[in-house]
mmCIF file of C-alpha atoms in Angstrom:
data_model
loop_
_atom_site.group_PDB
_atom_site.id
_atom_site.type_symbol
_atom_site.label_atom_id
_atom_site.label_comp_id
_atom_site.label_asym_id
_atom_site.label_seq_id
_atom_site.Cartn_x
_atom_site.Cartn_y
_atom_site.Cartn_z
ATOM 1 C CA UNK A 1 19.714 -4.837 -63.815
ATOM 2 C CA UNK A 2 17.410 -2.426 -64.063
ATOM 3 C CA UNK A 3 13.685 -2.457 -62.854
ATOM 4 C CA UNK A 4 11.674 -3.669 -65.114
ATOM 5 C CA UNK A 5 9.023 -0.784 -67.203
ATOM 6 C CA UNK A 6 4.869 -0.767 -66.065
ATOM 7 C CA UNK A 7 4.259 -2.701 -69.126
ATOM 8 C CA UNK A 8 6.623 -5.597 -68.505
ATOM 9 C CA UNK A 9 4.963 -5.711 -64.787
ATOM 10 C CA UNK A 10 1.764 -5.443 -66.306
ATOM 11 C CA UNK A 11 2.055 -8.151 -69.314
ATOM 12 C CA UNK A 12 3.257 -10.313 -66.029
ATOM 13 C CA UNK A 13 0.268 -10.168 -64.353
ATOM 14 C CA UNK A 14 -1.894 -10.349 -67.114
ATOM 15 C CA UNK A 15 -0.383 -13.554 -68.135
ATOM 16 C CA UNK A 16 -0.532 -14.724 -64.178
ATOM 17 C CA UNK A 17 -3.734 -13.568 -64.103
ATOM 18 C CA UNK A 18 -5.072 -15.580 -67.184
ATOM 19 C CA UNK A 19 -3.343 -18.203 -65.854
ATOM 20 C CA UNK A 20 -5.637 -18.398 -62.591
ATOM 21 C CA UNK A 21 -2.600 -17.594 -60.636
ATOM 22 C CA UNK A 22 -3.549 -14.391 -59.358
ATOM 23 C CA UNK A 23 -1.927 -14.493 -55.804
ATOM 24 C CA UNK A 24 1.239 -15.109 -57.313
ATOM 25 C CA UNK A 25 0.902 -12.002 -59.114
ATOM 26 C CA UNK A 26 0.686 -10.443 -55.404
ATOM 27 C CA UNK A 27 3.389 -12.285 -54.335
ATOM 28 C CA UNK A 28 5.845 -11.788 -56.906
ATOM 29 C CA UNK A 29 4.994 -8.276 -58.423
ATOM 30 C CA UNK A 30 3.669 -6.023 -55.690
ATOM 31 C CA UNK A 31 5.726 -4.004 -53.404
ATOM 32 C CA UNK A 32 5.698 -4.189 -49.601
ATOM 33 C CA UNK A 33 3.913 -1.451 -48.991
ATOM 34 C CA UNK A 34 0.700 -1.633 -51.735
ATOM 35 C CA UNK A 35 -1.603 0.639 -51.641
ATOM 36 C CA UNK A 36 -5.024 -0.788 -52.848
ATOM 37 C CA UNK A 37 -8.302 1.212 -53.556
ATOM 38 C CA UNK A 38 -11.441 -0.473 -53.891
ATOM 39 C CA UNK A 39 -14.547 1.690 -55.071
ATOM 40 C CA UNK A 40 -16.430 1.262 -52.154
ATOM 41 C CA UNK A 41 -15.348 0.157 -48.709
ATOM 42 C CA UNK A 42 -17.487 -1.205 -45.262
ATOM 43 C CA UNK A 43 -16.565 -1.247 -41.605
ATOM 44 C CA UNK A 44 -15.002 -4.786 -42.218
ATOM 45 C CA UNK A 45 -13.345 -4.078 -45.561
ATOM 46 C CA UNK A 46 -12.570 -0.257 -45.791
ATOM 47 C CA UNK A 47 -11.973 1.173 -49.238
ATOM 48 C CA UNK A 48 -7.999 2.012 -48.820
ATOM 49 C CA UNK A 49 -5.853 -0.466 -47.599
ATOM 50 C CA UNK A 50 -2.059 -0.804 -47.210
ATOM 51 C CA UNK A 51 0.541 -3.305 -46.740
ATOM 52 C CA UNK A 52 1.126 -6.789 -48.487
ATOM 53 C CA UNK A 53 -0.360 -8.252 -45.977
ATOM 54 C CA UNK A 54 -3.703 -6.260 -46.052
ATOM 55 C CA UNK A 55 -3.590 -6.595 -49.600
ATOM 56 C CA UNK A 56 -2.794 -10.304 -49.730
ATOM 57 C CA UNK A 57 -5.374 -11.182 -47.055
ATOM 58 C CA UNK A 58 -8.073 -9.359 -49.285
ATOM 59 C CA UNK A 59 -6.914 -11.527 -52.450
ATOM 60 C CA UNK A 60 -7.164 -14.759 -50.432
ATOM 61 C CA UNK A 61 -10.584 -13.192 -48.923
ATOM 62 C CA UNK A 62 -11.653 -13.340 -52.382
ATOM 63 C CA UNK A 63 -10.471 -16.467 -53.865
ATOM 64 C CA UNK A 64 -11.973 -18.232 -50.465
ATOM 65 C CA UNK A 65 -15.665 -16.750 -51.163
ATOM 66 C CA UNK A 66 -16.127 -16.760 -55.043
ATOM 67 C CA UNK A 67 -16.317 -19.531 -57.360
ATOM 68 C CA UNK A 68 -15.203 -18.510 -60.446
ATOM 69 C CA UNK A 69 -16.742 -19.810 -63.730
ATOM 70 C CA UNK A 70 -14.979 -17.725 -65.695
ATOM 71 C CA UNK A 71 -12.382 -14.780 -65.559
ATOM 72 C CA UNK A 72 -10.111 -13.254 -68.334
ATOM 73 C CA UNK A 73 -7.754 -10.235 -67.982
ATOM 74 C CA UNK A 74 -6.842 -7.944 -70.853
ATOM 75 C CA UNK A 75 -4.032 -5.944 -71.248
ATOM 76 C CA UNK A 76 -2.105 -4.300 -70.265
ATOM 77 C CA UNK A 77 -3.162 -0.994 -71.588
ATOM 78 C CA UNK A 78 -0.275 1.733 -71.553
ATOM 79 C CA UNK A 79 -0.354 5.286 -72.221
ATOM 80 C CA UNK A 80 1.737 8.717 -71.430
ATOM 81 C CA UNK A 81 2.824 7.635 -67.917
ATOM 82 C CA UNK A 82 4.996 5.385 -67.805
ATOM 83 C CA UNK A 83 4.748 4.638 -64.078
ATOM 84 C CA UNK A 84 1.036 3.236 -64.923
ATOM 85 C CA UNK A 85 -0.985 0.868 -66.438
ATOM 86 C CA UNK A 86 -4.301 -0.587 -66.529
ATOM 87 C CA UNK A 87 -5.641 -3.825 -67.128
ATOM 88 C CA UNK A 88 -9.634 -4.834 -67.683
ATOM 89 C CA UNK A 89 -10.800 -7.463 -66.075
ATOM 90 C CA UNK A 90 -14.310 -9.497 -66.898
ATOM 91 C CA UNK A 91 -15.899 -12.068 -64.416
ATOM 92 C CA UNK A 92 -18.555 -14.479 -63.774
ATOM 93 C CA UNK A 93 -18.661 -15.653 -60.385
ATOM 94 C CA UNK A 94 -20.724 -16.892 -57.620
ATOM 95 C CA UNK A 95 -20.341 -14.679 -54.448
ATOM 96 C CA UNK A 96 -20.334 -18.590 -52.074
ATOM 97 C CA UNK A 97 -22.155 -16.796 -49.016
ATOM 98 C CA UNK A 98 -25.302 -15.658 -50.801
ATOM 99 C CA UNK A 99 -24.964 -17.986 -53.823
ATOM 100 C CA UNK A 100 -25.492 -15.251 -56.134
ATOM 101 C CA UNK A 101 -23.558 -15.274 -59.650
ATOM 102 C CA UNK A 102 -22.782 -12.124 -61.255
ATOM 103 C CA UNK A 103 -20.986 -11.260 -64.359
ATOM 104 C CA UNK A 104 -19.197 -8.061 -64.055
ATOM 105 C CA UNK A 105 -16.063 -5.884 -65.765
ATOM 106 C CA UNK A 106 -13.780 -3.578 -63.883
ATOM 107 C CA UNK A 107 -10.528 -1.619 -65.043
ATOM 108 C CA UNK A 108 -7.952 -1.865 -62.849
ATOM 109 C CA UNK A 109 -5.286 0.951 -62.916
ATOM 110 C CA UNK A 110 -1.515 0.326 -61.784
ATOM 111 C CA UNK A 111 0.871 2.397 -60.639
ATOM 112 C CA UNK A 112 4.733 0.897 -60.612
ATOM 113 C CA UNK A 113 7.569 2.310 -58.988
ATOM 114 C CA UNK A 114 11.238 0.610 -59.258
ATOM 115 C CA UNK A 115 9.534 -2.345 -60.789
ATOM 116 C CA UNK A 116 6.920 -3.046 -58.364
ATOM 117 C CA UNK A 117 3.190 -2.259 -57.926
ATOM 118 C CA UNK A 118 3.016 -0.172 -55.630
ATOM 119 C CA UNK A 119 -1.001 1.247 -56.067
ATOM 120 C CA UNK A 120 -4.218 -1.001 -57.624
ATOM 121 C CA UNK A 121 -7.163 0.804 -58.083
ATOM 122 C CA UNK A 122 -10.506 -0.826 -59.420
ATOM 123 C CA UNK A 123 -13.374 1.166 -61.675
ATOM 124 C CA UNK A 124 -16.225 -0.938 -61.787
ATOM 125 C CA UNK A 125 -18.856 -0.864 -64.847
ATOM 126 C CA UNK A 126 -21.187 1.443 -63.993
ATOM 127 C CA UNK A 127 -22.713 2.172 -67.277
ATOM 128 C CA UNK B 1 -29.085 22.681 -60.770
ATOM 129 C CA UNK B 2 -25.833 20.753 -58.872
ATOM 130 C CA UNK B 3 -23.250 19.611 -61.888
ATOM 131 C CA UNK B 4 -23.397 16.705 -63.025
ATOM 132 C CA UNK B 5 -21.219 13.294 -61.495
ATOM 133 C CA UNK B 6 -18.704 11.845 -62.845
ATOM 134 C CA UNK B 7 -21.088 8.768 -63.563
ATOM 135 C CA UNK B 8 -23.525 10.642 -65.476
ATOM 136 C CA UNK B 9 -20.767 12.611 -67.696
ATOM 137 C CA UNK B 10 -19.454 9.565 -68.848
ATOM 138 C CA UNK B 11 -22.640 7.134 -69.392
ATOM 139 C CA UNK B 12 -23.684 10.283 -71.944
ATOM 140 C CA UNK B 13 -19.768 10.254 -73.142
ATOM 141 C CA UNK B 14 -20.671 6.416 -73.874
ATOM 142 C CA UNK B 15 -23.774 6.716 -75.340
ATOM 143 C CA UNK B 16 -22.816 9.503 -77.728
ATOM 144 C CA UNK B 17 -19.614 7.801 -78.710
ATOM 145 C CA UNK B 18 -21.896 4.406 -79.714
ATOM 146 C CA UNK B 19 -24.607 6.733 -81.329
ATOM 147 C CA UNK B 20 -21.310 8.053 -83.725
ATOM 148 C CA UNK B 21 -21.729 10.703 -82.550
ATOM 149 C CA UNK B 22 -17.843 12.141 -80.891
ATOM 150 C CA UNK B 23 -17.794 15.202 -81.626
ATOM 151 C CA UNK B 24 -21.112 15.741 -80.339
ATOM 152 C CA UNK B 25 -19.243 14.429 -76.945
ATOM 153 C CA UNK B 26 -16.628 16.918 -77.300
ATOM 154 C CA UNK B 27 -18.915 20.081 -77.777
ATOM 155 C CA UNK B 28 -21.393 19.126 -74.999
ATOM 156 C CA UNK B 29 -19.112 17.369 -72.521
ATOM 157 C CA UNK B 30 -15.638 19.304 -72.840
ATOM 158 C CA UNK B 31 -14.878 21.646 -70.732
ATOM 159 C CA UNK B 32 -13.052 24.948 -72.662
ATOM 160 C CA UNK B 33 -9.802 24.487 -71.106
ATOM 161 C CA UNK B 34 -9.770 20.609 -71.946
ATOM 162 C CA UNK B 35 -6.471 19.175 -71.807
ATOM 163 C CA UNK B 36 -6.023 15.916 -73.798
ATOM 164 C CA UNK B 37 -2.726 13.211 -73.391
ATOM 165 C CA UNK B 38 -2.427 10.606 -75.651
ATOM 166 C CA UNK B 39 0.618 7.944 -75.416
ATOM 167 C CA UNK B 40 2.895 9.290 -77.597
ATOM 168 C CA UNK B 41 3.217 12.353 -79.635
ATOM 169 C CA UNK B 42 4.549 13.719 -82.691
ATOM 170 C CA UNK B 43 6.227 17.053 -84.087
ATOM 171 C CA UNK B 44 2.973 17.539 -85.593
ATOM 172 C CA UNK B 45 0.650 16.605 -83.079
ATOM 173 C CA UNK B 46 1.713 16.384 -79.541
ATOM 174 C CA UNK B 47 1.212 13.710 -76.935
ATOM 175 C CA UNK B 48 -0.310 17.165 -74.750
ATOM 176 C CA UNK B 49 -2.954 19.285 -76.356
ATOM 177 C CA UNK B 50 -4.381 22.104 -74.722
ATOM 178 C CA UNK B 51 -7.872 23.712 -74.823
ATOM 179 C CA UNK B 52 -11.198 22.901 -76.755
ATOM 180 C CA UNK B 53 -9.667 24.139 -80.321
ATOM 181 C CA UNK B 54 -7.164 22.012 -80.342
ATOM 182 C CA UNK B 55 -8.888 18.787 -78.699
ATOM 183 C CA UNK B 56 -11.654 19.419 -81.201
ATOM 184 C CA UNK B 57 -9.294 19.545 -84.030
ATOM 185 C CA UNK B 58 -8.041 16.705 -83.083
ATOM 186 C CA UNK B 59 -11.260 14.903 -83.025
ATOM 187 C CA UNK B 60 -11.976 16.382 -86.821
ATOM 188 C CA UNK B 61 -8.833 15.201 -87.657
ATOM 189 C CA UNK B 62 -8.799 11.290 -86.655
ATOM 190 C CA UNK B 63 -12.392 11.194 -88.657
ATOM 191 C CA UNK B 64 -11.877 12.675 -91.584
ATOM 192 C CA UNK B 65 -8.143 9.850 -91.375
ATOM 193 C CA UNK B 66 -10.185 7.272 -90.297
ATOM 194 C CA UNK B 67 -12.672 4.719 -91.818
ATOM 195 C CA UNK B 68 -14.419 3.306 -89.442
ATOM 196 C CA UNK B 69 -15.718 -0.488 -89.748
ATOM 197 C CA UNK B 70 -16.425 -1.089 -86.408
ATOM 198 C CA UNK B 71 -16.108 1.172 -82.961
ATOM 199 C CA UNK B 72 -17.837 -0.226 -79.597
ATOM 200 C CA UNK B 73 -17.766 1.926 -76.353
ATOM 201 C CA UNK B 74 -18.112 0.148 -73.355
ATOM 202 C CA UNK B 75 -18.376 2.172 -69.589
ATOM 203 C CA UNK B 76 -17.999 4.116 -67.643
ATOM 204 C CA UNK B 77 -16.059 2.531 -65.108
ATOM 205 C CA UNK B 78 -16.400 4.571 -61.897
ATOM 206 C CA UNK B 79 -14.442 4.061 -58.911
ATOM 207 C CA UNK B 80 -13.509 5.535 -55.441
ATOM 208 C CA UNK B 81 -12.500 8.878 -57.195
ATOM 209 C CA UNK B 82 -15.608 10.898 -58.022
ATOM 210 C CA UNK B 83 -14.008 13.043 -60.383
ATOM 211 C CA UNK B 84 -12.679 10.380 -62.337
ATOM 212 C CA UNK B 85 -14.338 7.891 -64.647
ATOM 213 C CA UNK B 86 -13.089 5.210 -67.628
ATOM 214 C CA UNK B 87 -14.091 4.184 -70.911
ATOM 215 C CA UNK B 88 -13.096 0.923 -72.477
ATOM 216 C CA UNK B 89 -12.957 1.603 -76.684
ATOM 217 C CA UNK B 90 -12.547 -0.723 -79.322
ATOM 218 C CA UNK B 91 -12.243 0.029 -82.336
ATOM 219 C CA UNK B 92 -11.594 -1.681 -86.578
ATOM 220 C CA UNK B 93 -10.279 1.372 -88.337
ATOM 221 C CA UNK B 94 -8.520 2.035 -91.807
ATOM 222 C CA UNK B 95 -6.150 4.397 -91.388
ATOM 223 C CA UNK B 96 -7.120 6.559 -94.777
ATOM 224 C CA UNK B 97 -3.669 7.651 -95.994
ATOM 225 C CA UNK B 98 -1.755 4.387 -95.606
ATOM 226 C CA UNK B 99 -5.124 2.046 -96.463
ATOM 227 C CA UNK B 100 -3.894 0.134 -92.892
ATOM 228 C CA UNK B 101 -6.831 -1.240 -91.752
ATOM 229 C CA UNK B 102 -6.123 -2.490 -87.794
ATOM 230 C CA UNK B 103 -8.306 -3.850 -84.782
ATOM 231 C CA UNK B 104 -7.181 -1.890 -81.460
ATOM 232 C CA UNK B 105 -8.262 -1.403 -78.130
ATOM 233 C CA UNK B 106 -7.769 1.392 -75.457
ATOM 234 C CA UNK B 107 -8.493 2.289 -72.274
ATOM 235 C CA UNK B 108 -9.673 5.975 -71.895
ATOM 236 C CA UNK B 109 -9.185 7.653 -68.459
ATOM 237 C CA UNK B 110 -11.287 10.970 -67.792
ATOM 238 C CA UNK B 111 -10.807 13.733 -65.180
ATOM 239 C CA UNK B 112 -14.602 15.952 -64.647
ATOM 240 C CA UNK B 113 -14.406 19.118 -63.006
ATOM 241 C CA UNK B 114 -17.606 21.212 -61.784
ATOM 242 C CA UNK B 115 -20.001 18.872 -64.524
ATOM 243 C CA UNK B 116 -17.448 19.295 -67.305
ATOM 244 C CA UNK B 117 -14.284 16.787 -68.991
ATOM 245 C CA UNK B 118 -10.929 18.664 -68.212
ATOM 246 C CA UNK B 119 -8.697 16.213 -69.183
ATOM 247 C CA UNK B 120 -8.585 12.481 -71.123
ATOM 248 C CA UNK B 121 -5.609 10.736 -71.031
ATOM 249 C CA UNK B 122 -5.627 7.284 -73.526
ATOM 250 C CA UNK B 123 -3.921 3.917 -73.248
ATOM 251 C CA UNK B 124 -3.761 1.701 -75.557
ATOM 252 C CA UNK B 125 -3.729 -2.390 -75.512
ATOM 253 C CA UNK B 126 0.221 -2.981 -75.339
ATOM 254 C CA UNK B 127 0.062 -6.753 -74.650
#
């Protein structure tokens, strides 16, 4: 069989996404050795960070300190490459440790290699 | 005078594009040796277009074949890269010389080089 194209992976994790199953997306469509690039990084959560279980640690990091009151995921959005695509993402969430909500959109851009994800990395709305 | 971010390039980019006012973009914004990749191409207009000539003609092109009913540009999106930024178009369009009128949605990535756009690269909702 072969490995399935960017835009199969990325209708996957759409769908997972929408689905509020997004650590299953992690678990089931990223390669071992993800590479995931946030926009900004701190001491405790630097900006680049590699392996599944970085990557998976950050996801459940997440889940564990946001209430989300809504989420949706659109895409995926496919062009030349076809090692890459991107997916937008709009949230409104509480961040639990300060109790501030926020509503914000980011587009998230995918690179795939032998059917995997194998690099995330997030634009946030800066408009 | 230090050139311009990627953030500021593409919050004008934005506000141009939802003032209808593209080409505009394109003269100010685009740098002379622009270099423009769209998802697919065509004998008579390739996926890979070279220089500010061609990416303008382009432009001149898809509005003079174009109604438009509706076009909404949302962005930038700005990330750890800060010579990268993305745009988030929708867009209701009749296609003039079928009379197809159709709803689409595409992600826009842009590369900015020394205060100028050197290359776009556009993918589109595949879902």
């Amino acid at each position: 069989m072969s490995a399935e194209s960017a835009q199969e992976i990325g209708k996957k994790l759409v769908a997972l996404s929408n689905a509020e199953k997004g650590l299953e997306a992690v678990d089931t469509l990223y390669d071992e050795k993800i590479v995931s690039i946030e926009a900004q990084g701190s001491d405790a959560m630097p900006a680049r960070m590699e392996g599944i279980a970085a990557v998976r640690g950050k996801s459940v990091w997440w889940y564990d300190n946001h209430e989300v009151h809504a989420a949706k995921a659109t895409g995926p959005f496919c062009g030349h490459r076809d090692d890459q695509f991107a997916v937008l993402f709009e949230l409104d969430v509480t961040f639990k440790p300060s109790g501030q909500r926020s509503q914000m959109s980011e587009v998230a851009l995918y690179t795939v290699r032998d059917g995997k994800v194998v690099q995330e990395e997030f634009l946030y709305f800066a408009g």
